[in-house]
Amino acid sequence: MSPTLAAYCALGLAIVSEVIGSSFLQKSEQFTKLLPSLAVLVFYAAAFVLLSQALKALPLGVAYAIWAGVGIVLTAGIGVVVFRQSLDGAALLGIALIVAGVVVMQAFSSTVSH
């Protein structure tokens, strides 16, 4: 496996770990519930370890932009599906702009290694 592909795999797993950790953060009820609180710590730790692995082959700015953009979209989706939260038009537009920014960066930036 190429170093770049391995980095993107690590980044993907880091994003999933962070989203799961954030979901447990909601369930921890401000760290008053032990098991969800422990899950937050485990998944956030895994997310940062995996992100550090991704940074071996990806520039920090690129990795973090992807991490933040995809993480926001997935976390918003979890909020809607799991926690029954609603998103208004402005929130949806903002999420669409974030996705567009990540796509533009990936498709057109010479900073991103393909």
Short mmCIF file of N, CA, C and O in Angstrom, two decimals:
data_model
loop_
_atom_site.label_atom_id
_atom_site.label_comp_id
_atom_site.label_asym_id
_atom_site.label_seq_id
_atom_site.Cartn_x
_atom_site.Cartn_y
_atom_site.Cartn_z
N MET A 1 0.86 -1.18 0.00
CA MET A 1 0.00 0.00 0.00
C MET A 1 0.90 1.24 0.00
O MET A 1 1.85 1.31 0.76
N SER A 2 0.56 2.20 -0.82
CA SER A 2 1.37 3.41 -0.90
C SER A 2 1.23 4.24 0.38
O SER A 2 0.19 4.16 1.06
N PRO A 3 2.23 5.02 0.72
CA PRO A 3 2.16 5.85 1.93
C PRO A 3 0.98 6.83 1.90
O PRO A 3 0.34 7.08 2.93
N THR A 4 0.67 7.36 0.72
CA THR A 4 -0.45 8.31 0.62
C THR A 4 -1.78 7.61 0.86
O THR A 4 -2.63 8.13 1.59
N LEU A 5 -1.95 6.43 0.29
CA LEU A 5 -3.18 5.67 0.51
C LEU A 5 -3.31 5.28 1.97
O LEU A 5 -4.40 5.40 2.57
N ALA A 6 -2.22 4.85 2.58
CA ALA A 6 -2.23 4.50 4.01
C ALA A 6 -2.60 5.72 4.85
O ALA A 6 -3.36 5.61 5.83
N ALA A 7 -2.09 6.89 4.46
CA ALA A 7 -2.40 8.11 5.19
C ALA A 7 -3.89 8.46 5.09
O ALA A 7 -4.51 8.84 6.09
N TYR A 8 -4.45 8.32 3.90
CA TYR A 8 -5.88 8.61 3.74
C TYR A 8 -6.73 7.58 4.50
O TYR A 8 -7.78 7.94 5.05
N CYS A 9 -6.31 6.35 4.54
CA CYS A 9 -7.03 5.33 5.33
C CYS A 9 -6.98 5.69 6.81
O CYS A 9 -8.00 5.62 7.52
N ALA A 10 -5.80 6.07 7.30
CA ALA A 10 -5.66 6.48 8.70
C ALA A 10 -6.52 7.70 8.98
O ALA A 10 -7.19 7.79 10.03
N LEU A 11 -6.54 8.64 8.05
CA LEU A 11 -7.36 9.85 8.22
C LEU A 11 -8.84 9.48 8.27
O LEU A 11 -9.59 10.00 9.11
N GLY A 12 -9.28 8.60 7.40
CA GLY A 12 -10.68 8.16 7.42
C GLY A 12 -11.06 7.51 8.74
O GLY A 12 -12.11 7.81 9.32
N LEU A 13 -10.18 6.65 9.24
CA LEU A 13 -10.45 6.02 10.54
C LEU A 13 -10.41 7.03 11.68
O LEU A 13 -11.18 6.93 12.63
N ALA A 14 -9.53 8.03 11.56
CA ALA A 14 -9.47 9.09 12.57
C ALA A 14 -10.77 9.88 12.59
O ALA A 14 -11.30 10.19 13.67
N ILE A 15 -11.30 10.17 11.43
CA ILE A 15 -12.56 10.92 11.35
C ILE A 15 -13.70 10.11 11.95
O ILE A 15 -14.48 10.63 12.76
N VAL A 16 -13.78 8.83 11.61
CA VAL A 16 -14.84 7.98 12.15
C VAL A 16 -14.71 7.88 13.67
O VAL A 16 -15.71 7.99 14.40
N SER A 17 -13.49 7.75 14.16
CA SER A 17 -13.27 7.67 15.61
C SER A 17 -13.71 8.96 16.30
O SER A 17 -14.33 8.93 17.36
N GLU A 18 -13.38 10.09 15.69
CA GLU A 18 -13.76 11.38 16.28
C GLU A 18 -15.27 11.57 16.29
O GLU A 18 -15.84 12.07 17.26
N VAL A 19 -15.94 11.15 15.23
CA VAL A 19 -17.40 11.27 15.16
C VAL A 19 -18.05 10.36 16.21
O VAL A 19 -19.00 10.77 16.89
N ILE A 20 -17.54 9.15 16.36
CA ILE A 20 -18.08 8.25 17.39
C ILE A 20 -17.84 8.85 18.78
O ILE A 20 -18.73 8.86 19.62
N GLY A 21 -16.63 9.38 18.99
CA GLY A 21 -16.33 10.03 20.27
C GLY A 21 -17.26 11.20 20.55
O GLY A 21 -17.75 11.37 21.68
N SER A 22 -17.52 12.00 19.54
CA SER A 22 -18.44 13.14 19.71
C SER A 22 -19.86 12.67 20.01
O SER A 22 -20.57 13.30 20.80
N SER A 23 -20.25 11.57 19.40
CA SER A 23 -21.59 11.02 19.68
C SER A 23 -21.69 10.55 21.12
O SER A 23 -22.70 10.77 21.79
N PHE A 24 -20.64 9.92 21.60
CA PHE A 24 -20.63 9.51 23.00
C PHE A 24 -20.55 10.71 23.94
O PHE A 24 -21.03 10.65 25.07
N LEU A 25 -19.96 11.79 23.47
CA LEU A 25 -19.92 13.02 24.28
C LEU A 25 -21.33 13.49 24.58
O LEU A 25 -21.65 13.88 25.71
N GLN A 26 -22.20 13.42 23.58
CA GLN A 26 -23.61 13.76 23.78
C GLN A 26 -24.24 12.83 24.81
O GLN A 26 -24.97 13.25 25.70
N LYS A 27 -23.92 11.53 24.70
CA LYS A 27 -24.50 10.53 25.61
C LYS A 27 -23.91 10.58 27.02
O LYS A 27 -24.53 10.09 27.96
N SER A 28 -22.73 11.18 27.18
CA SER A 28 -22.08 11.21 28.50
C SER A 28 -22.77 12.17 29.47
O SER A 28 -22.52 12.10 30.66
N GLU A 29 -23.60 13.04 28.92
CA GLU A 29 -24.32 14.05 29.72
C GLU A 29 -23.35 14.83 30.62
O GLU A 29 -23.41 14.77 31.84
N GLN A 30 -22.46 15.55 29.95
CA GLN A 30 -21.44 16.38 30.59
C GLN A 30 -20.54 15.55 31.51
O GLN A 30 -20.17 15.96 32.61
N PHE A 31 -20.17 14.37 31.07
CA PHE A 31 -19.29 13.43 31.77
C PHE A 31 -19.86 12.95 33.11
O PHE A 31 -19.12 12.63 34.02
N THR A 32 -21.17 12.88 33.20
CA THR A 32 -21.80 12.36 34.42
C THR A 32 -22.10 10.87 34.32
O THR A 32 -22.45 10.25 35.33
N LYS A 33 -22.01 10.30 33.11
CA LYS A 33 -22.22 8.86 32.92
C LYS A 33 -20.89 8.22 32.58
O LYS A 33 -20.22 8.62 31.62
N LEU A 34 -20.50 7.22 33.36
CA LEU A 34 -19.16 6.65 33.27
C LEU A 34 -18.85 6.01 31.93
O LEU A 34 -17.85 6.34 31.29
N LEU A 35 -19.67 5.06 31.48
CA LEU A 35 -19.32 4.33 30.25
C LEU A 35 -19.26 5.22 29.01
O LEU A 35 -18.29 5.14 28.25
N PRO A 36 -20.24 6.09 28.78
CA PRO A 36 -20.09 6.99 27.63
C PRO A 36 -18.88 7.93 27.78
O PRO A 36 -18.22 8.23 26.79
N SER A 37 -18.57 8.34 29.00
CA SER A 37 -17.41 9.20 29.23
C SER A 37 -16.11 8.48 28.88
O SER A 37 -15.21 9.05 28.26
N LEU A 38 -16.01 7.21 29.27
CA LEU A 38 -14.83 6.42 28.92
C LEU A 38 -14.73 6.20 27.42
O LEU A 38 -13.64 6.25 26.84
N ALA A 39 -15.87 6.00 26.77
CA ALA A 39 -15.89 5.83 25.32
C ALA A 39 -15.39 7.10 24.62
O ALA A 39 -14.65 7.02 23.63
N VAL A 40 -15.77 8.26 25.13
CA VAL A 40 -15.28 9.52 24.57
C VAL A 40 -13.75 9.54 24.60
O VAL A 40 -13.11 9.82 23.59
N LEU A 41 -13.18 9.22 25.75
CA LEU A 41 -11.72 9.24 25.89
C LEU A 41 -11.05 8.25 24.95
O LEU A 41 -10.05 8.58 24.29
N VAL A 42 -11.59 7.04 24.86
CA VAL A 42 -10.99 6.01 24.01
C VAL A 42 -11.06 6.41 22.53
O VAL A 42 -10.05 6.34 21.81
N PHE A 43 -12.22 6.85 22.08
CA PHE A 43 -12.37 7.20 20.67
C PHE A 43 -11.61 8.47 20.29
O PHE A 43 -11.06 8.56 19.20
N TYR A 44 -11.57 9.46 21.20
CA TYR A 44 -10.77 10.66 20.89
C TYR A 44 -9.28 10.33 20.86
O TYR A 44 -8.55 10.82 20.00
N ALA A 45 -8.83 9.48 21.78
CA ALA A 45 -7.41 9.08 21.77
C ALA A 45 -7.09 8.36 20.46
O ALA A 45 -6.06 8.64 19.82
N ALA A 46 -7.96 7.44 20.06
CA ALA A 46 -7.75 6.72 18.80
C ALA A 46 -7.73 7.69 17.63
O ALA A 46 -6.90 7.58 16.72
N ALA A 47 -8.62 8.68 17.65
CA ALA A 47 -8.69 9.65 16.56
C ALA A 47 -7.37 10.41 16.43
O ALA A 47 -6.85 10.59 15.32
N PHE A 48 -6.80 10.84 17.54
CA PHE A 48 -5.57 11.62 17.46
C PHE A 48 -4.36 10.76 17.10
O PHE A 48 -3.46 11.21 16.39
N VAL A 49 -4.34 9.52 17.56
CA VAL A 49 -3.26 8.62 17.15
C VAL A 49 -3.33 8.38 15.64
O VAL A 49 -2.32 8.44 14.93
N LEU A 50 -4.52 8.12 15.14
CA LEU A 50 -4.69 7.89 13.71
C LEU A 50 -4.39 9.15 12.89
O LEU A 50 -3.77 9.08 11.83
N LEU A 51 -4.80 10.30 13.39
CA LEU A 51 -4.48 11.55 12.70
C LEU A 51 -2.96 11.74 12.64
O LEU A 51 -2.42 12.16 11.60
N SER A 52 -2.27 11.43 13.70
CA SER A 52 -0.81 11.57 13.70
C SER A 52 -0.17 10.66 12.65
O SER A 52 0.82 11.02 12.03
N GLN A 53 -0.77 9.50 12.43
CA GLN A 53 -0.27 8.59 11.39
C GLN A 53 -0.52 9.17 10.01
O GLN A 53 0.31 9.06 9.12
N ALA A 54 -1.67 9.78 9.83
CA ALA A 54 -1.99 10.39 8.54
C ALA A 54 -1.02 11.52 8.21
O ALA A 54 -0.68 11.74 7.04
N LEU A 55 -0.56 12.21 9.24
CA LEU A 55 0.33 13.35 9.02
C LEU A 55 1.73 12.94 8.58
O LEU A 55 2.53 13.80 8.20
N LYS A 56 2.01 11.65 8.56
CA LYS A 56 3.29 11.19 8.03
C LYS A 56 3.39 11.46 6.53
O LYS A 56 4.49 11.65 6.01
N ALA A 57 2.25 11.46 5.83
CA ALA A 57 2.27 11.63 4.38
C ALA A 57 1.40 12.77 3.87
O ALA A 57 1.45 13.10 2.70
N LEU A 58 0.58 13.35 4.75
CA LEU A 58 -0.31 14.43 4.32
C LEU A 58 0.08 15.73 5.02
O LEU A 58 0.43 15.71 6.20
N PRO A 59 -0.01 16.87 4.32
CA PRO A 59 0.24 18.15 4.98
C PRO A 59 -0.82 18.41 6.06
O PRO A 59 -1.99 18.04 5.90
N LEU A 60 -0.41 19.05 7.14
CA LEU A 60 -1.32 19.32 8.26
C LEU A 60 -2.57 20.06 7.81
O LEU A 60 -3.68 19.68 8.18
N GLY A 61 -2.42 21.11 7.03
CA GLY A 61 -3.57 21.90 6.60
C GLY A 61 -4.57 21.10 5.80
O GLY A 61 -5.78 21.24 5.98
N VAL A 62 -4.08 20.26 4.93
CA VAL A 62 -4.95 19.42 4.11
C VAL A 62 -5.65 18.38 4.98
O VAL A 62 -6.88 18.22 4.92
N ALA A 63 -4.89 17.69 5.81
CA ALA A 63 -5.48 16.64 6.66
C ALA A 63 -6.52 17.24 7.60
O ALA A 63 -7.61 16.69 7.77
N TYR A 64 -6.20 18.39 8.18
CA TYR A 64 -7.13 18.98 9.13
C TYR A 64 -8.38 19.51 8.45
O TYR A 64 -9.48 19.40 8.98
N ALA A 65 -8.24 20.05 7.25
CA ALA A 65 -9.41 20.53 6.51
C ALA A 65 -10.35 19.37 6.18
O ALA A 65 -11.57 19.48 6.34
N ILE A 66 -9.78 18.26 5.75
CA ILE A 66 -10.61 17.09 5.46
C ILE A 66 -11.23 16.56 6.74
O ILE A 66 -12.43 16.25 6.79
N TRP A 67 -10.43 16.45 7.79
CA TRP A 67 -10.90 15.98 9.11
C TRP A 67 -12.10 16.82 9.56
O TRP A 67 -13.14 16.29 9.94
N ALA A 68 -11.93 18.13 9.53
CA ALA A 68 -12.98 19.02 10.02
C ALA A 68 -14.22 18.97 9.12
O ALA A 68 -15.34 18.85 9.62
N GLY A 69 -14.02 19.04 7.82
CA GLY A 69 -15.15 19.06 6.90
C GLY A 69 -15.97 17.79 6.94
O GLY A 69 -17.19 17.82 7.11
N VAL A 70 -15.30 16.66 6.80
CA VAL A 70 -16.02 15.39 6.81
C VAL A 70 -16.60 15.12 8.20
O VAL A 70 -17.73 14.64 8.34
N GLY A 71 -15.84 15.48 9.24
CA GLY A 71 -16.33 15.29 10.60
C GLY A 71 -17.60 16.08 10.88
O GLY A 71 -18.54 15.58 11.50
N ILE A 72 -17.66 17.31 10.39
CA ILE A 72 -18.85 18.14 10.57
C ILE A 72 -20.05 17.51 9.88
O ILE A 72 -21.14 17.42 10.46
N VAL A 73 -19.86 17.07 8.66
CA VAL A 73 -20.96 16.47 7.90
C VAL A 73 -21.45 15.20 8.59
O VAL A 73 -22.67 15.02 8.79
N LEU A 74 -20.54 14.32 8.96
CA LEU A 74 -20.95 13.07 9.62
C LEU A 74 -21.58 13.33 10.98
O LEU A 74 -22.59 12.69 11.33
N THR A 75 -21.02 14.25 11.74
CA THR A 75 -21.59 14.55 13.06
C THR A 75 -22.98 15.15 12.93
O THR A 75 -23.89 14.81 13.69
N ALA A 76 -23.17 16.03 11.95
CA ALA A 76 -24.50 16.59 11.72
C ALA A 76 -25.47 15.48 11.33
O ALA A 76 -26.63 15.46 11.79
N GLY A 77 -25.02 14.55 10.50
CA GLY A 77 -25.87 13.42 10.11
C GLY A 77 -26.25 12.55 11.31
O GLY A 77 -27.41 12.14 11.44
N ILE A 78 -25.30 12.29 12.18
CA ILE A 78 -25.58 11.52 13.40
C ILE A 78 -26.59 12.28 14.26
O ILE A 78 -27.51 11.69 14.82
N GLY A 79 -26.41 13.59 14.34
CA GLY A 79 -27.35 14.40 15.13
C GLY A 79 -28.77 14.28 14.62
O GLY A 79 -29.72 14.15 15.39
N VAL A 80 -28.92 14.28 13.30
CA VAL A 80 -30.25 14.18 12.71
C VAL A 80 -30.82 12.77 12.88
O VAL A 80 -31.96 12.60 13.32
N VAL A 81 -30.04 11.75 12.55
CA VAL A 81 -30.54 10.37 12.53
C VAL A 81 -30.68 9.79 13.93
O VAL A 81 -31.71 9.22 14.27
N VAL A 82 -29.65 9.94 14.75
CA VAL A 82 -29.63 9.27 16.05
C VAL A 82 -30.30 10.11 17.13
O VAL A 82 -31.09 9.60 17.93
N PHE A 83 -29.97 11.41 17.17
CA PHE A 83 -30.46 12.26 18.25
C PHE A 83 -31.69 13.07 17.88
O PHE A 83 -32.17 13.89 18.65
N ARG A 84 -32.21 12.85 16.65
CA ARG A 84 -33.44 13.50 16.18
C ARG A 84 -33.37 15.02 16.23
O ARG A 84 -34.34 15.70 16.53
N GLN A 85 -32.19 15.56 15.94
CA GLN A 85 -32.01 17.00 15.88
C GLN A 85 -32.33 17.46 14.46
O GLN A 85 -32.18 16.69 13.52
N SER A 86 -32.78 18.68 14.32
CA SER A 86 -33.14 19.16 12.98
C SER A 86 -32.12 20.20 12.52
O SER A 86 -31.50 20.88 13.33
N LEU A 87 -31.99 20.30 11.21
CA LEU A 87 -31.11 21.30 10.60
C LEU A 87 -31.97 22.22 9.74
O LEU A 87 -32.77 21.75 8.95
N ASP A 88 -31.79 23.53 9.92
CA ASP A 88 -32.54 24.47 9.08
C ASP A 88 -31.77 24.74 7.79
O ASP A 88 -30.69 24.19 7.56
N GLY A 89 -32.35 25.56 6.94
CA GLY A 89 -31.75 25.84 5.64
C GLY A 89 -30.35 26.43 5.74
O GLY A 89 -29.46 26.07 4.96
N ALA A 90 -30.14 27.33 6.70
CA ALA A 90 -28.82 27.94 6.86
C ALA A 90 -27.78 26.89 7.26
O ALA A 90 -26.65 26.92 6.76
N ALA A 91 -28.16 25.97 8.13
CA ALA A 91 -27.23 24.90 8.53
C ALA A 91 -26.90 24.01 7.34
O ALA A 91 -25.73 23.65 7.13
N LEU A 92 -27.90 23.66 6.56
CA LEU A 92 -27.66 22.82 5.38
C LEU A 92 -26.78 23.53 4.35
O LEU A 92 -25.89 22.92 3.76
N LEU A 93 -27.01 24.82 4.16
CA LEU A 93 -26.18 25.60 3.24
C LEU A 93 -24.74 25.64 3.73
O LEU A 93 -23.80 25.45 2.96
N GLY A 94 -24.56 25.87 5.02
CA GLY A 94 -23.21 25.90 5.59
C GLY A 94 -22.49 24.57 5.41
O GLY A 94 -21.31 24.54 5.04
N ILE A 95 -23.20 23.48 5.63
CA ILE A 95 -22.61 22.16 5.45
C ILE A 95 -22.25 21.94 3.98
O ILE A 95 -21.18 21.41 3.67
N ALA A 96 -23.12 22.36 3.09
CA ALA A 96 -22.83 22.23 1.66
C ALA A 96 -21.59 23.04 1.27
O ALA A 96 -20.77 22.57 0.46
N LEU A 97 -21.42 24.21 1.84
CA LEU A 97 -20.24 25.02 1.55
C LEU A 97 -18.97 24.36 2.07
O LEU A 97 -17.91 24.43 1.43
N ILE A 98 -19.06 23.73 3.24
CA ILE A 98 -17.92 23.00 3.78
C ILE A 98 -17.53 21.87 2.85
O ILE A 98 -16.35 21.68 2.52
N VAL A 99 -18.51 21.09 2.42
CA VAL A 99 -18.25 19.99 1.49
C VAL A 99 -17.63 20.53 0.19
O VAL A 99 -16.65 19.98 -0.32
N ALA A 100 -18.19 21.62 -0.32
CA ALA A 100 -17.65 22.22 -1.55
C ALA A 100 -16.20 22.64 -1.36
O ALA A 100 -15.36 22.43 -2.25
N GLY A 101 -15.88 23.20 -0.22
CA GLY A 101 -14.51 23.61 0.06
C GLY A 101 -13.54 22.44 0.06
O GLY A 101 -12.44 22.52 -0.50
N VAL A 102 -13.94 21.34 0.68
CA VAL A 102 -13.08 20.15 0.71
C VAL A 102 -12.92 19.58 -0.70
O VAL A 102 -11.81 19.21 -1.11
N VAL A 103 -14.00 19.55 -1.47
CA VAL A 103 -13.93 19.04 -2.84
C VAL A 103 -13.02 19.92 -3.70
O VAL A 103 -12.17 19.41 -4.44
N VAL A 104 -13.16 21.22 -3.60
CA VAL A 104 -12.32 22.14 -4.38
C VAL A 104 -10.85 21.94 -4.00
O VAL A 104 -9.98 21.87 -4.86
N MET A 105 -10.59 21.84 -2.70
CA MET A 105 -9.21 21.64 -2.25
C MET A 105 -8.64 20.34 -2.80
O MET A 105 -7.52 20.31 -3.32
N GLN A 106 -9.41 19.27 -2.72
CA GLN A 106 -8.95 17.97 -3.20
C GLN A 106 -8.76 17.94 -4.71
O GLN A 106 -7.81 17.36 -5.21
N ALA A 107 -9.66 18.57 -5.41
CA ALA A 107 -9.64 18.50 -6.88
C ALA A 107 -8.64 19.46 -7.52
O ALA A 107 -8.04 19.13 -8.54
N PHE A 108 -8.44 20.63 -6.94
CA PHE A 108 -7.69 21.66 -7.63
C PHE A 108 -6.42 22.15 -6.94
O PHE A 108 -5.62 22.82 -7.56
N SER A 109 -6.22 21.84 -5.69
CA SER A 109 -5.06 22.35 -4.98
C SER A 109 -3.81 21.54 -5.31
O SER A 109 -3.84 20.30 -5.30
N SER A 110 -2.72 22.23 -5.57
CA SER A 110 -1.45 21.54 -5.78
C SER A 110 -0.81 21.13 -4.47
O SER A 110 0.17 20.40 -4.45
N THR A 111 -1.36 21.57 -3.36
CA THR A 111 -0.88 21.20 -2.04
C THR A 111 -1.21 19.76 -1.73
O THR A 111 -0.49 19.07 -1.03
N VAL A 112 -2.34 19.29 -2.25
CA VAL A 112 -2.82 17.94 -1.98
C VAL A 112 -2.06 16.96 -2.86
O VAL A 112 -2.00 17.14 -4.08
N SER A 113 -1.51 15.93 -2.23
CA SER A 113 -0.84 14.91 -3.03
C SER A 113 -1.86 13.87 -3.50
O SER A 113 -2.66 13.39 -2.71
N HIS A 114 -1.88 13.58 -4.78
CA HIS A 114 -2.86 12.64 -5.34
C HIS A 114 -2.17 11.37 -5.75
O HIS A 114 -1.08 11.28 -6.13
#
